[in-house]
Amino acid sequence: MTRLTRLLKTSTFRLSVVYLALFVLSVVTVLAYIYLNTSVLLARQTNQTIEVEITGLAEQYRSGGLTILVRIVAERSRSGQGGVYLLTSPSGIRLAGNIRTMPGVGQASDWIEFDYRLPDGGEGDIRSARARKFRLAGDYRLLVGRDIGALRNFEALIRSTLIWALGLTLLLGLAGGLFMSRGFLARI
């Protein structure tokens, strides 16, 4: 029997593997909890930002009319701060905004996620957004959203970090089990 085979058959190594499995399960549970809570928190903050903005724009429309709303939407569309806007007439003609057409036509939900391209964007400038469609008095339609590309990148970074942390935990746990078993065999 080789030295490694004897090492792997020791009760110390087996106990180390059982402990490692329990530890990895604990780490996976904690990391999954962190990931899910972070994702939910960021999505909730995005939705709240959109809701506040829709409320403000609807109030501007009620107090100042269509001309004021068109001006405000046009200004916010040019700000470059991650907002996605579209204001259309009752017949669907674009009045203001930084996207060309209303996404999610025919979808029952007012909340949508979609890919879009800025009107002045290049060929490869496809982005992702989360938005809410809202119907104003007079049957005008307003879409207000936020670019979620940075959010998706952050989620991918968290996933990658969690996978690396899990791999490192496994590697260190196995190395520790082998080290403990080797020490046990050396005493025998």
PDB file of C-alpha atoms in Angstrom, residues 13 43 50 97 116 156 185:
ATOM      1  CA  PHE A  13      -8.679  11.836   7.423  1.00  0.00           C
ATOM      2  CA  ALA A  43     -33.235  45.348  -6.728  1.00  0.00           C
ATOM      3  CA  ILE A  50     -37.968  54.323 -10.167  1.00  0.00           C
ATOM      4  CA  GLY A  97     -36.596  60.013 -23.981  1.00  0.00           C
ATOM      5  CA  TYR A 116     -31.787  48.615 -25.136  1.00  0.00           C
ATOM      6  CA  ALA A 156     -21.467  38.536 -11.192  1.00  0.00           C
ATOM      7  CA  LEU A 185       0.355   8.286  10.865  1.00  0.00           C
TER       8      LEU A 185
END
